[in-house]
Structures are given as structure tokens and as C-alpha cells.
XYZ file of N, CA and C in Angstrom:
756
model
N 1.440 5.517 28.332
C 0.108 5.339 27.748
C 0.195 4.896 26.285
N 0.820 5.586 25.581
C 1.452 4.900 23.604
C 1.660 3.686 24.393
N 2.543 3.009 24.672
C 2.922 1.805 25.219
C 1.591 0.754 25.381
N 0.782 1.054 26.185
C -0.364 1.047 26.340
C -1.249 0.497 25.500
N -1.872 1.414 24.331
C -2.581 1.628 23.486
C -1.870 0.738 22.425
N -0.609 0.669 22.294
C 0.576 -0.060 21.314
C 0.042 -1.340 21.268
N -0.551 -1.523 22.538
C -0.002 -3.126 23.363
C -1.565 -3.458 22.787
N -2.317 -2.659 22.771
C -3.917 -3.055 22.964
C -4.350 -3.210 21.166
N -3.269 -2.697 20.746
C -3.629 -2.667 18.966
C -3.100 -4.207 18.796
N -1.860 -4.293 19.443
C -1.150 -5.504 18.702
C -2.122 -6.974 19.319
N -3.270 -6.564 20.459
C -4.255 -7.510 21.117
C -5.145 -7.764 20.044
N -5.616 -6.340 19.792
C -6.975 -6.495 18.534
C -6.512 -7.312 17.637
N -5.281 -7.272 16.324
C -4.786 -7.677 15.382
C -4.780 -9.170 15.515
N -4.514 -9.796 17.249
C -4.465 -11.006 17.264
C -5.761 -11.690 17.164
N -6.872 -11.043 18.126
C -8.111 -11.266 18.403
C -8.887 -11.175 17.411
N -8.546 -10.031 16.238
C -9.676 -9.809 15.249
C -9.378 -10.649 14.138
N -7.781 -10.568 13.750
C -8.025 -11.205 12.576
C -8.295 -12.723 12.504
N -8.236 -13.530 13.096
C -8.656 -14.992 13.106
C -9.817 -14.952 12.932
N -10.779 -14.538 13.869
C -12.222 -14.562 13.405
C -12.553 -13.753 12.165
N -12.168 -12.969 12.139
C -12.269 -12.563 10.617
C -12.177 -13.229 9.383
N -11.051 -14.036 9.305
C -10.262 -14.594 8.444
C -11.170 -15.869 8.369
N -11.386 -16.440 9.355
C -12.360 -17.408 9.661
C -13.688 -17.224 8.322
N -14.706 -16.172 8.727
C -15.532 -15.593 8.214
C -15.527 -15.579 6.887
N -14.325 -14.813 6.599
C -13.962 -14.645 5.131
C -13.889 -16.132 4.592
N -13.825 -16.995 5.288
C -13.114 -17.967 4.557
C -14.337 -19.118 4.160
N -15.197 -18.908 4.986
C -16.807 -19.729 4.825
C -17.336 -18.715 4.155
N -17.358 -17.563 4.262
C -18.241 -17.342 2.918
C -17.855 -17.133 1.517
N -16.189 -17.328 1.449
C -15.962 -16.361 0.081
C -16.451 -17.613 -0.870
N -16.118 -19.131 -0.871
C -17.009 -20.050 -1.834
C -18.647 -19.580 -2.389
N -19.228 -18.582 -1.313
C -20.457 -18.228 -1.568
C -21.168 -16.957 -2.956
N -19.280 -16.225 -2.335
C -19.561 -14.941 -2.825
C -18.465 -14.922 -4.502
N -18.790 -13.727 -5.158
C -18.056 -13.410 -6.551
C -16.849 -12.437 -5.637
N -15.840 -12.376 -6.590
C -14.695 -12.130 -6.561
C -14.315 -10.796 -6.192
N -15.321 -9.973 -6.444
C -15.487 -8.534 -6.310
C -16.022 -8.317 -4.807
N -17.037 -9.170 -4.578
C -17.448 -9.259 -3.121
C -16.731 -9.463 -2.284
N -16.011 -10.710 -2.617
C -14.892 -11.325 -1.665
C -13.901 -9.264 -1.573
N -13.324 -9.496 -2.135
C -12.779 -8.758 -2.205
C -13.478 -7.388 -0.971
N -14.220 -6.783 -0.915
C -14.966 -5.857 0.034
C -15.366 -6.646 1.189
N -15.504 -7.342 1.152
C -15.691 -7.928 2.495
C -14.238 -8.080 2.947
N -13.239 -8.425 2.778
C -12.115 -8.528 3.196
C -11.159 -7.318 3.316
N -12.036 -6.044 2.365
C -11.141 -4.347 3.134
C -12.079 -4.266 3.960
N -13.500 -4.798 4.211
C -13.982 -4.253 6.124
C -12.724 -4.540 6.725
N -12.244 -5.316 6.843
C -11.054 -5.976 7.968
C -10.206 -4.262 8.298
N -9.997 -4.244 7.052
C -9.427 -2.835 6.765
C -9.958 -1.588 7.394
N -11.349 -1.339 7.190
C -11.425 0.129 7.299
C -11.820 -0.208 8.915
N -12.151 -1.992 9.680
C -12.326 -1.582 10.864
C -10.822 -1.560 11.837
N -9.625 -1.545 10.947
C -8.812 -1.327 11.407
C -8.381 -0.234 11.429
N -8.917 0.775 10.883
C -8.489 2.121 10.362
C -9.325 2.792 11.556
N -10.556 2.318 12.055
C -11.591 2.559 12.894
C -10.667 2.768 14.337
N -10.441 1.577 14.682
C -9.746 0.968 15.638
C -8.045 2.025 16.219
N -7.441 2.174 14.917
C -5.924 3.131 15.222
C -6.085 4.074 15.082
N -7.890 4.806 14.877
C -8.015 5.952 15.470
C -8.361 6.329 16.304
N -9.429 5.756 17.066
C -10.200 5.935 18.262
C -8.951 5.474 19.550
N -8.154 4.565 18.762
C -7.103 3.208 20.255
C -6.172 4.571 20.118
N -5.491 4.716 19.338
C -4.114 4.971 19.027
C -4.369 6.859 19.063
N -5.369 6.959 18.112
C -5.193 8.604 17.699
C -4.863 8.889 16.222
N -4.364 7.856 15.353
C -4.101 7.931 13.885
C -5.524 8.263 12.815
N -5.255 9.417 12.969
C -6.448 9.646 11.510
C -5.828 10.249 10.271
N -6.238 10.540 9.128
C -6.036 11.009 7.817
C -6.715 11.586 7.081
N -6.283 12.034 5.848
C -7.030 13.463 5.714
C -6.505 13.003 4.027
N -6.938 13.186 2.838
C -6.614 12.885 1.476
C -6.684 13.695 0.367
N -5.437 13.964 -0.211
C -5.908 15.190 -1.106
C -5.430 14.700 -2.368
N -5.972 15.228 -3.538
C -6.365 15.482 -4.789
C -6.701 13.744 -5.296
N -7.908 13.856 -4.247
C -8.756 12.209 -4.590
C -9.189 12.579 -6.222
N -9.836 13.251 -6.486
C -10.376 13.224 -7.440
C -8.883 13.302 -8.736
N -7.954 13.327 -8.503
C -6.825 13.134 -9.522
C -6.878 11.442 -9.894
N -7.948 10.537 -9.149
C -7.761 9.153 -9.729
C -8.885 8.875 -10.552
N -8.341 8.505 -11.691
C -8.697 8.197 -13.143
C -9.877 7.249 -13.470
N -10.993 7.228 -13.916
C -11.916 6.404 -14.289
C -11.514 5.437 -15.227
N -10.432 4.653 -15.101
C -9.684 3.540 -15.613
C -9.143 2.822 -15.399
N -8.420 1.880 -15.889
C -7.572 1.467 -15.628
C -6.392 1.988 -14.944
N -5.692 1.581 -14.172
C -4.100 2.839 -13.605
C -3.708 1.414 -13.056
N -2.212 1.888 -12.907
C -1.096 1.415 -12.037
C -1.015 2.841 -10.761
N -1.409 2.526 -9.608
C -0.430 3.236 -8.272
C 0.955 3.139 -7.791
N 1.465 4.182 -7.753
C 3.164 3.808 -7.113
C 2.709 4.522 -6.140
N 3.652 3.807 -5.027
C 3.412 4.633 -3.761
C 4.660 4.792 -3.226
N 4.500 5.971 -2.586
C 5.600 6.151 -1.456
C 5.278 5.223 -0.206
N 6.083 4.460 0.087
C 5.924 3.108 1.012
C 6.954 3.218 2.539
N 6.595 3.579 3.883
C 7.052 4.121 5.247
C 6.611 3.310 5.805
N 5.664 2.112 5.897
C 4.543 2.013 6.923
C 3.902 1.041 6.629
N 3.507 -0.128 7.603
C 2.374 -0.901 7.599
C 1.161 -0.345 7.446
N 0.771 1.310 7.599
C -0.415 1.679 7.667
C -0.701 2.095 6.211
N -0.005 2.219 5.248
C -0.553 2.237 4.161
C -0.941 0.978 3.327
N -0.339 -0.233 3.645
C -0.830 -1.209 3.115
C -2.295 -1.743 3.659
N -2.919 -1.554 4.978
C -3.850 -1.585 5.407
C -5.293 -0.774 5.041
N -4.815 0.852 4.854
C -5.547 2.113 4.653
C -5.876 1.728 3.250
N -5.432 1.658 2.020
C -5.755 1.792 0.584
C -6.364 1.355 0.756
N -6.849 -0.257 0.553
C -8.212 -1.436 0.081
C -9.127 -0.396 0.973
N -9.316 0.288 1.900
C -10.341 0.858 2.503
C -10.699 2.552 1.889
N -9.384 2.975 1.460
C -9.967 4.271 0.991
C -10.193 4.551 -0.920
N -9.753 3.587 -1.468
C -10.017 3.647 -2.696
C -11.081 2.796 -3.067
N -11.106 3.692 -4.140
C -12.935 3.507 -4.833
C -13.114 2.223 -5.430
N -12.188 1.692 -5.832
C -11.893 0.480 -6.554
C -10.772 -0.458 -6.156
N -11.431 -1.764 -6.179
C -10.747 -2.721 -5.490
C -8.997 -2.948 -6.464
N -8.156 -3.235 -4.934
C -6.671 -3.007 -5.835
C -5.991 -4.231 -5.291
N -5.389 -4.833 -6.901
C -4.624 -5.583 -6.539
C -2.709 -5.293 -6.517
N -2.636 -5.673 -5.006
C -1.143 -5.723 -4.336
C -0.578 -6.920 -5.277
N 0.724 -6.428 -5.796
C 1.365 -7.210 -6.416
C 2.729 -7.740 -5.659
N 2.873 -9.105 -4.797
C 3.225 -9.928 -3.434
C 4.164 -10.771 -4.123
N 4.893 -11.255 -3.178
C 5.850 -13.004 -3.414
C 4.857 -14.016 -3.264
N 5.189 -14.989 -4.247
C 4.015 -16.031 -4.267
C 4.242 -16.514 -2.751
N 4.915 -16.452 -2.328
C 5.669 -17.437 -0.525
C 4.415 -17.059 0.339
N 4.401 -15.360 0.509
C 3.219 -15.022 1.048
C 2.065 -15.976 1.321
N 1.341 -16.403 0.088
C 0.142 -17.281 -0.126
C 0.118 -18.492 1.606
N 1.261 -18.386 1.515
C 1.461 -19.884 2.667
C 1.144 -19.088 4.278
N 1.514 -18.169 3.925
C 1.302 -17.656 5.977
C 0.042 -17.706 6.574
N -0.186 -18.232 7.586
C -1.623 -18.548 7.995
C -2.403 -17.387 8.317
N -3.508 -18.001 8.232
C -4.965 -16.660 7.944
C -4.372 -15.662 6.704
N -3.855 -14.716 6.706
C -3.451 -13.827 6.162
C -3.021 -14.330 4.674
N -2.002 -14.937 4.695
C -1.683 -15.538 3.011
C -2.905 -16.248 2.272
N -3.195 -17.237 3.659
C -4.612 -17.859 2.886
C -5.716 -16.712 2.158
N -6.126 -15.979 2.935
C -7.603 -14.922 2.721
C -6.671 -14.155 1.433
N -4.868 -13.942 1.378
C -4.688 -13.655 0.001
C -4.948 -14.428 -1.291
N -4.944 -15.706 -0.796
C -5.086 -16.680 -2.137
C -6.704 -16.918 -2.448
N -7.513 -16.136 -1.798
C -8.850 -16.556 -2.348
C -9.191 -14.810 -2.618
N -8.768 -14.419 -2.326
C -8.152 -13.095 -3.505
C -8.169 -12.800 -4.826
N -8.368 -11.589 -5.558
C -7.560 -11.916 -7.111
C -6.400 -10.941 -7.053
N -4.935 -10.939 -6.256
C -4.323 -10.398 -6.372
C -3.187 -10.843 -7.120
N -2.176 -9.885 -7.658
C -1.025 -10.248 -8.464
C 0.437 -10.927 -7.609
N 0.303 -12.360 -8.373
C 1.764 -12.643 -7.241
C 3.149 -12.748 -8.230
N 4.099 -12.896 -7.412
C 5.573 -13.203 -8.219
C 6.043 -14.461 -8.073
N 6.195 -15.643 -8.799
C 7.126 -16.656 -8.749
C 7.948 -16.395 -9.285
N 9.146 -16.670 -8.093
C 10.625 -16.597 -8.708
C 11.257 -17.364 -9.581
N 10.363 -18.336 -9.164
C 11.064 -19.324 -9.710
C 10.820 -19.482 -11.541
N 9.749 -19.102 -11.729
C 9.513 -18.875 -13.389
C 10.880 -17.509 -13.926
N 11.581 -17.117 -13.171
C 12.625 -16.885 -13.949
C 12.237 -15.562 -14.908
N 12.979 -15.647 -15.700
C 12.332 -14.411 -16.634
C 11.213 -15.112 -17.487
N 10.091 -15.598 -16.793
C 8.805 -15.481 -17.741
C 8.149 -14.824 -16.411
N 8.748 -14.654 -14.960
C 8.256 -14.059 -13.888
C 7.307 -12.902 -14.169
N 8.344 -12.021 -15.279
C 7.573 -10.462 -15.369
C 6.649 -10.499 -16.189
N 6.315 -11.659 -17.386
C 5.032 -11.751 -17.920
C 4.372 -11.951 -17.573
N 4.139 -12.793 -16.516
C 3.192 -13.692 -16.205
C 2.656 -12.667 -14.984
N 3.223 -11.617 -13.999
C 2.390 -10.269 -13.807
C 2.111 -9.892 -14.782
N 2.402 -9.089 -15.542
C 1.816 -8.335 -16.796
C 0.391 -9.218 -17.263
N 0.501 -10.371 -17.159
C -0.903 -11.133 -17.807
C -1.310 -11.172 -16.762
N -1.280 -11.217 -15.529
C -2.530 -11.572 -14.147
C -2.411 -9.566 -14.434
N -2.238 -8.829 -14.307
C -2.330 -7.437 -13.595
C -3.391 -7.080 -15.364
N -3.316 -7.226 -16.589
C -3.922 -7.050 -17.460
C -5.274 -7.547 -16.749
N -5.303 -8.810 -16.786
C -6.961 -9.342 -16.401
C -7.266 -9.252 -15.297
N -6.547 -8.417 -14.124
C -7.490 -7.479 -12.884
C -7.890 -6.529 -13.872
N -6.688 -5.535 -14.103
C -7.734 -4.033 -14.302
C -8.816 -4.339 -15.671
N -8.755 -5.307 -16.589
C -9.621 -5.635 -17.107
C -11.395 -5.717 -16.690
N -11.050 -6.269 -15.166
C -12.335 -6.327 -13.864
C -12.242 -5.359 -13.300
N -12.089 -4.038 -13.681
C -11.973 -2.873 -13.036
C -11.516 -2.697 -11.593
N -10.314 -3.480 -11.626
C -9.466 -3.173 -10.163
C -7.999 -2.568 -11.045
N -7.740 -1.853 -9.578
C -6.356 -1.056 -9.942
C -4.901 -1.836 -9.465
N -3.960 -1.886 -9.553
C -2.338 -2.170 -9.737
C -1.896 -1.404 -8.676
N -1.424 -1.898 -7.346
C -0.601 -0.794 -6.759
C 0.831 -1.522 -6.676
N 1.520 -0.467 -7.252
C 2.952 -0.960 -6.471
C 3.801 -0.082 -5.530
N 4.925 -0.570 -4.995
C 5.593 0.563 -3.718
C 6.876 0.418 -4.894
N 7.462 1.489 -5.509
C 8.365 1.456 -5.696
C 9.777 1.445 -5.413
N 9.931 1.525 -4.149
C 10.622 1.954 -3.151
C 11.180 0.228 -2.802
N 9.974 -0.686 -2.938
C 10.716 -2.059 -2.581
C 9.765 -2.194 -0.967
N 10.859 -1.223 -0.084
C 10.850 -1.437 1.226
C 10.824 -0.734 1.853
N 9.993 -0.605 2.975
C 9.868 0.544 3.607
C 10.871 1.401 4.407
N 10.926 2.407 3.381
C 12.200 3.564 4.203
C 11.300 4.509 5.592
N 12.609 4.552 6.498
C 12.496 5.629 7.449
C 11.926 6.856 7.122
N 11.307 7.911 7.896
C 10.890 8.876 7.642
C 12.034 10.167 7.486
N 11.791 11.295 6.332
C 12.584 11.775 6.021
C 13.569 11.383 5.111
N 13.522 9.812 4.935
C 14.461 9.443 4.077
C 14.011 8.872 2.451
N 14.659 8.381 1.725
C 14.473 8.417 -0.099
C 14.815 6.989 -0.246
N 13.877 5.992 -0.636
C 15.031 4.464 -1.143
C 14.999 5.146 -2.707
N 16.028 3.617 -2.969
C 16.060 3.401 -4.355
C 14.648 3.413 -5.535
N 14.486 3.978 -6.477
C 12.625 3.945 -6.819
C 13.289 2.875 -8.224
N 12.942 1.732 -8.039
C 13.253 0.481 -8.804
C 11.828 0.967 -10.240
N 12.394 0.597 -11.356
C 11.577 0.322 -12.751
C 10.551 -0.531 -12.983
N 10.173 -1.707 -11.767
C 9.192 -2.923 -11.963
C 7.777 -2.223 -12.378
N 7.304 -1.168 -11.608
C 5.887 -0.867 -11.564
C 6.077 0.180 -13.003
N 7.144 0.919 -13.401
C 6.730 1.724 -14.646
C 6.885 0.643 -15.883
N 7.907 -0.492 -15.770
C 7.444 -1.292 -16.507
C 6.442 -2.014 -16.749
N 5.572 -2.051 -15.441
C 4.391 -3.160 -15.918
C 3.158 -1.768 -16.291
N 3.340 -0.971 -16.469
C 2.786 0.153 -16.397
C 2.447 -0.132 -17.936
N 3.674 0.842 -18.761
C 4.227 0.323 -20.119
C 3.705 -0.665 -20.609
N 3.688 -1.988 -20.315
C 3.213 -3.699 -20.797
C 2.176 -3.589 -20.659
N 1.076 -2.854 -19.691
C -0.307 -2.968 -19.425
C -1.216 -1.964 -20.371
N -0.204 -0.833 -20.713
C -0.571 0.408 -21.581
C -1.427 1.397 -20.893
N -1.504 1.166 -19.348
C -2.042 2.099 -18.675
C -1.170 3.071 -17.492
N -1.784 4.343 -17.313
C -1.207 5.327 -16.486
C -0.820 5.394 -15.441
N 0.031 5.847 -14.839
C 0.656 5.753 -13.896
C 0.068 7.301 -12.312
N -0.518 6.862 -11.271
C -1.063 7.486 -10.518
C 0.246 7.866 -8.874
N 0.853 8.657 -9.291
C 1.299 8.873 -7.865
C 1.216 9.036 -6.761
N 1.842 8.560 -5.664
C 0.934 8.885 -4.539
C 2.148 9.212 -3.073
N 2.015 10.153 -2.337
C 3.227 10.840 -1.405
C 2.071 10.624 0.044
N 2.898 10.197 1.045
C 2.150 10.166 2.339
C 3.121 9.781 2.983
N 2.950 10.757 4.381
C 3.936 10.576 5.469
C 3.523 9.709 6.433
N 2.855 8.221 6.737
C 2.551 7.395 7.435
C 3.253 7.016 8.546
N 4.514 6.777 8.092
C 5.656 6.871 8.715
C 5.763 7.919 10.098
N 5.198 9.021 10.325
C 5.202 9.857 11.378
C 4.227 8.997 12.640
N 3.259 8.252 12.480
C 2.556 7.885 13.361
C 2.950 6.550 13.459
N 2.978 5.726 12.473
C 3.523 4.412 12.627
C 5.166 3.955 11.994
N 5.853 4.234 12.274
C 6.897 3.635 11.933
C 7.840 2.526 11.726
N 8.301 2.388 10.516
C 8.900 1.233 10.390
C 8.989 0.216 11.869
N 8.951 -0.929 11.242
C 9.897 -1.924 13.118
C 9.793 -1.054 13.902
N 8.862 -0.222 14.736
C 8.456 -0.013 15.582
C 7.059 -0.436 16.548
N 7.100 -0.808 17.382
C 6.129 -1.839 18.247
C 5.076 -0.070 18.483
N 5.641 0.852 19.168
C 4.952 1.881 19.099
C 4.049 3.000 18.103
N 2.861 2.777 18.424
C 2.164 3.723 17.633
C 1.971 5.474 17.995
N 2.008 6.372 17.172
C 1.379 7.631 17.902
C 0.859 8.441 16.892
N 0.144 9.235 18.225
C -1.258 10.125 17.626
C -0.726 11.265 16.560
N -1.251 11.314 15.047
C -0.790 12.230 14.903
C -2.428 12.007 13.151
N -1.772 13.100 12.125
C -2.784 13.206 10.982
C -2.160 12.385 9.807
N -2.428 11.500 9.231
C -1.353 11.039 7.834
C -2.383 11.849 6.605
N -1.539 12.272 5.776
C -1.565 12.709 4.879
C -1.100 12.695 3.487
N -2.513 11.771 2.843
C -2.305 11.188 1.585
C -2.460 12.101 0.350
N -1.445 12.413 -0.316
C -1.379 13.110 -1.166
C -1.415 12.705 -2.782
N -2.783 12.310 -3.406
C -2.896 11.878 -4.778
C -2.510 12.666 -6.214
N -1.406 12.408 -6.667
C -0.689 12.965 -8.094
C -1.765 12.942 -9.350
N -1.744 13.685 -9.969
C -2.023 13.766 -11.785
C -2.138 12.201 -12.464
N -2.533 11.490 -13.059
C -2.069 10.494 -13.582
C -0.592 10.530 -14.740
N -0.149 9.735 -14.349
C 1.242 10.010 -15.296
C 0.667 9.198 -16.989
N 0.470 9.826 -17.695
C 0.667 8.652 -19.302
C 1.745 8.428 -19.829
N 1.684 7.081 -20.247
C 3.277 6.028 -20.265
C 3.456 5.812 -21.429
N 2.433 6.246 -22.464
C 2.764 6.032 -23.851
C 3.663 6.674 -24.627
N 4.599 6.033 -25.318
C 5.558 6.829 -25.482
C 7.205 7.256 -24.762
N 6.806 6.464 -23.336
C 7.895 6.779 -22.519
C 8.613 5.649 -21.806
N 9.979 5.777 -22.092
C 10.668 4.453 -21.244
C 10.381 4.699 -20.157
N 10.754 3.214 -19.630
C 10.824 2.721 -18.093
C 10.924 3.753 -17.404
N 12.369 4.109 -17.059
C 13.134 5.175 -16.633
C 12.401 6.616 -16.603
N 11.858 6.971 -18.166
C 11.578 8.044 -18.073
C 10.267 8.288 -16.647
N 9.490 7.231 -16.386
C 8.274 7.319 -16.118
C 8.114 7.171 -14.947
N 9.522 6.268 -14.433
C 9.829 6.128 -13.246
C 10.442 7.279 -12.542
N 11.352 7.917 -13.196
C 12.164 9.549 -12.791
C 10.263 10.751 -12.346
N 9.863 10.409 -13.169
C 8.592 11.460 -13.166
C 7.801 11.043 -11.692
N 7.629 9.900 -11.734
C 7.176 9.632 -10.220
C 8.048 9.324 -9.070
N 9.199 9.495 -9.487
C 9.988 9.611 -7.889
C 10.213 10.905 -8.050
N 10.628 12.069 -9.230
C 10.274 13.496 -8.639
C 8.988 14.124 -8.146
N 8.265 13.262 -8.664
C 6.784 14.458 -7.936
C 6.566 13.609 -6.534
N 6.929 12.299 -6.142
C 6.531 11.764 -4.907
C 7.502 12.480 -4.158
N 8.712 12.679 -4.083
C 9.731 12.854 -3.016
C 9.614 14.705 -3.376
N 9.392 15.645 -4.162
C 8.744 16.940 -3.852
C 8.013 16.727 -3.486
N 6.712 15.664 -3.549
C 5.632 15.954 -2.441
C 5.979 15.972 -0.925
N 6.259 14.739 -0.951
C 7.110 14.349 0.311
C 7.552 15.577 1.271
N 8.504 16.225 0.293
C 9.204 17.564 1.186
C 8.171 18.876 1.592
N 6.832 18.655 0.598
C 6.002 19.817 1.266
C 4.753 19.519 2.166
N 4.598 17.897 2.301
C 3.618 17.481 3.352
C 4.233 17.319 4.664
N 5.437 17.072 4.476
C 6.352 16.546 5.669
C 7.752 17.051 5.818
N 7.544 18.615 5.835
C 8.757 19.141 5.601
C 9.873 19.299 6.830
N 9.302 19.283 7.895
C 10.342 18.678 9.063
C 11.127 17.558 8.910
N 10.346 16.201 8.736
C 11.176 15.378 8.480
C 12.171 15.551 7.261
N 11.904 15.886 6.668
C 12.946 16.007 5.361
C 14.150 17.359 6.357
N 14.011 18.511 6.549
C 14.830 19.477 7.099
C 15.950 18.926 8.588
N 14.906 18.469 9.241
C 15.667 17.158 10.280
C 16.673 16.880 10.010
N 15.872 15.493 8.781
C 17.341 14.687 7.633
C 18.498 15.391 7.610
N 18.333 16.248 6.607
C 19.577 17.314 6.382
C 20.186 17.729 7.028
N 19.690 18.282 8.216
C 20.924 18.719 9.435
C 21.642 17.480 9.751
N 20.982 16.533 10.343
C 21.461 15.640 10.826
C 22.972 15.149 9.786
N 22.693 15.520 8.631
C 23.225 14.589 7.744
C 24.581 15.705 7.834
N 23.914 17.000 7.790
C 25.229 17.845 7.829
C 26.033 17.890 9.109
N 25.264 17.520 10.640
C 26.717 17.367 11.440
C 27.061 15.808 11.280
N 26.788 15.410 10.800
C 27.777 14.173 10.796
C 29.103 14.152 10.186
N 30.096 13.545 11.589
C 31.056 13.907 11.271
C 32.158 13.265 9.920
N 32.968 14.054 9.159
C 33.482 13.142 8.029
C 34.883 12.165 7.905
């Protein structure tokens, strides 16, 4: 039956988003940037609609009110296609994903990003790359949208820790705004490269705002990979206890 239901999500995704994308795409010439923008997380929250009622995936969010009437940068703990989907639908304020410019090119999807105001990366600008975010991510939250980044890069397995890279506490730093943590086990219902979905609660767990004034890269980055990965271990403490055994019979 997951199999099933798996099969019937990956139907919708085909079926919905074209006409969607479609939609979006005749009216956003019509609409302001902010609009565009909400009309294009419906896509979102009716997907959130959809992998709960199809699938069984619902969520539950705690210490919402820890997000800041400002400007912020988000780091996230990153497991899952379902958190890149869920945010634009559960936050209060429209957020720009900071992407590879390459993206822009993939059909429907890259396009409806480029009529967007989100933050991209050309590689090819080299080291003027990281300014030239820092100046697009300044003049979003300027328009009162927020910065999310995954620090992590790429989405790790459940139970497990990537590398938490310096990009997002640096543009943090350059932007002069705070840093918002964020821990969720997504990963339990949808998992990495997995075709299968299952029923279970995700649980988004919103941090303190971190303030960056004053503090290196490093420092700011250490502060949000300790409070994300302690969160981590008390929302989702099986998977983390799992890990560890596992890790301890393995043989040496």
C-alpha cells in the first residue's frame, strides 16, 4: 500500500505541477513580486495537503514564535525533499532559497524559479560569486523576505551529522543579520533517494535567533550546528541511539 500511495504522489507531482507552473507563468507578468511569490507556495501548501491525506505525512512546529520580526538568515538541518517544499508554506514571510544559477534552466520548475526573487550562485563569477549573494540576499530581506540556507550542503541520512560548511554564517555576518536555527527529522517519513513515502509526524523545531555581531564565521556556525544536532538528538532520539549501536558493532 506505501508503494501504492508512493506511486500516486510521484502521479500528482507530474500532473500538478505543469498546470501549475503553466498558471504561474501567465499570470506572474500580471502580478508584484511578493504575489508571485504566494501564489507559487500554494503549489506548496497543496502539496503538503496532498502527503498528508495520500501518504499520512503531517507536522507539528515548535518554538514558531522564536522567529524574529526582521530580517534573519535560516540554517536548516537538511534530510529531505520535504523540507524544501514545507517552508515557503509554513513561514510567515516569503524566503529566498539560495540555488546554482544551472537550476534556472530545468523546465517548469527552474523557469517559475527565475520569475522568482530568489538568491542564485554563479560559479563562474569566481570569487566575486560570494558578493554578489550578499548583494541579491541584502535586497530580499530589504523586501522583507528571509535567507534560508541548509548548511549541511546535502541531504544527510537520518540519524546521521554532515559537514556544517561557513557559507550561510558568512552571509549572515555580510548581511549584519541573525541567524535562526532550525532541527527537523523529515527524513523519518521521506527519505533521502527513496521512491517510498511513510506515515509518520515531522517535527519542526525553531531555535532562539543567533546574533552575529561580533562573531566569526566559525564561531556562529559551531553555535548552530550545536543547538541543531542537540536538537536533533531530543526530537529524534532513536535515530540518533540506532546510529550509535550500529556504529558500535561494526566490525574494526
Amino acid at each position: 500500500m506505501r508503494f501504492i500511495r508512493s506511486l500516486l504522489l510521484l502521479i500528482y507531482f507530474v500532473v500538478a505541477t505543469v498546470p501549475y507552473a503553466t498558471a504561474c507563468f501567465i499570470a506572474f507578468p500580471f502580478l508584484r513580486a511578493e504575489n508571485r511569490y504566494w501564489m507559487a507556495a500554494g503549489w506548496c501548501r497543496l502539496t503538503l495537503w496532498t502527503v498528508r491525506y495520500l501518504n499520512g505525512i503531517r507536522y507539528r512546529i515548535e518554538g514558531f514564535e522564536n522567529l524574529p520580526n526582521g530580517p534573519a538568515v535560516l540554517l536548516s538541518k537538511h534530510q529531505s525533499a520535504w523540507e524544501t517544499i514545507a517552508f515557503p508554506a509554513l513561514m510567515p514571510r516569503p524566503l529566498c532559497y539560495v540555488f546554482k544559477r544551472e537550476l534556472l534552466y530545468v523546465p517548469f520548475f527552474g523557469w517559475a524559479l527565475g520569475m522568482l526573487k530568489m538568491v542564485h550562485i554563479n560559479r563562474k563569477e569566481g570569487k566575486y560569486a560570494f558578493e554578489s549573494v550578499t548583494n541579491q540576499g541584502k535586497a530580499r530581506m530589504a523586501e522583507g523576505a528571509w535567507v534560508i540556507m541548509f548548511p549541511e550542503g546535502t541531504r544527510t541520512p537520518t540519524g546521521k551529522q554532515g559537514k556544517y560548511k561557513t557559507g550561510g554564517a558568512r552571509f549572515a555576518i555580510a548581511t549584519g543579520a541573525p541567524v535562526v536555527p532550525i532541527a527537523h527529522n523529515a527524513g523519518r517519513v521521506w527519505p533521502r533517494n527513496s521512491f517510498t513515502k511513510y506515515p509518520g509526524i515531522v517535527t519542526v523545531s525553531i531555535g532562539k535567533p543567533i546574533e552575529t555581531t561580533g562573531l566569526t564565521p566559525d564561531e556562529v556556525n559551531t553555535r548552530v550546528e550545536q543547538w541543531i544536532e542537540a536538537e536533533m538528538r531530543r526530537i529524534d532520539p532513536t535515530a540518533y541511539s540506532a546510529a550509535a549501536n550500529d556504529s558500535a558493532a561494526a566490525p574494526i
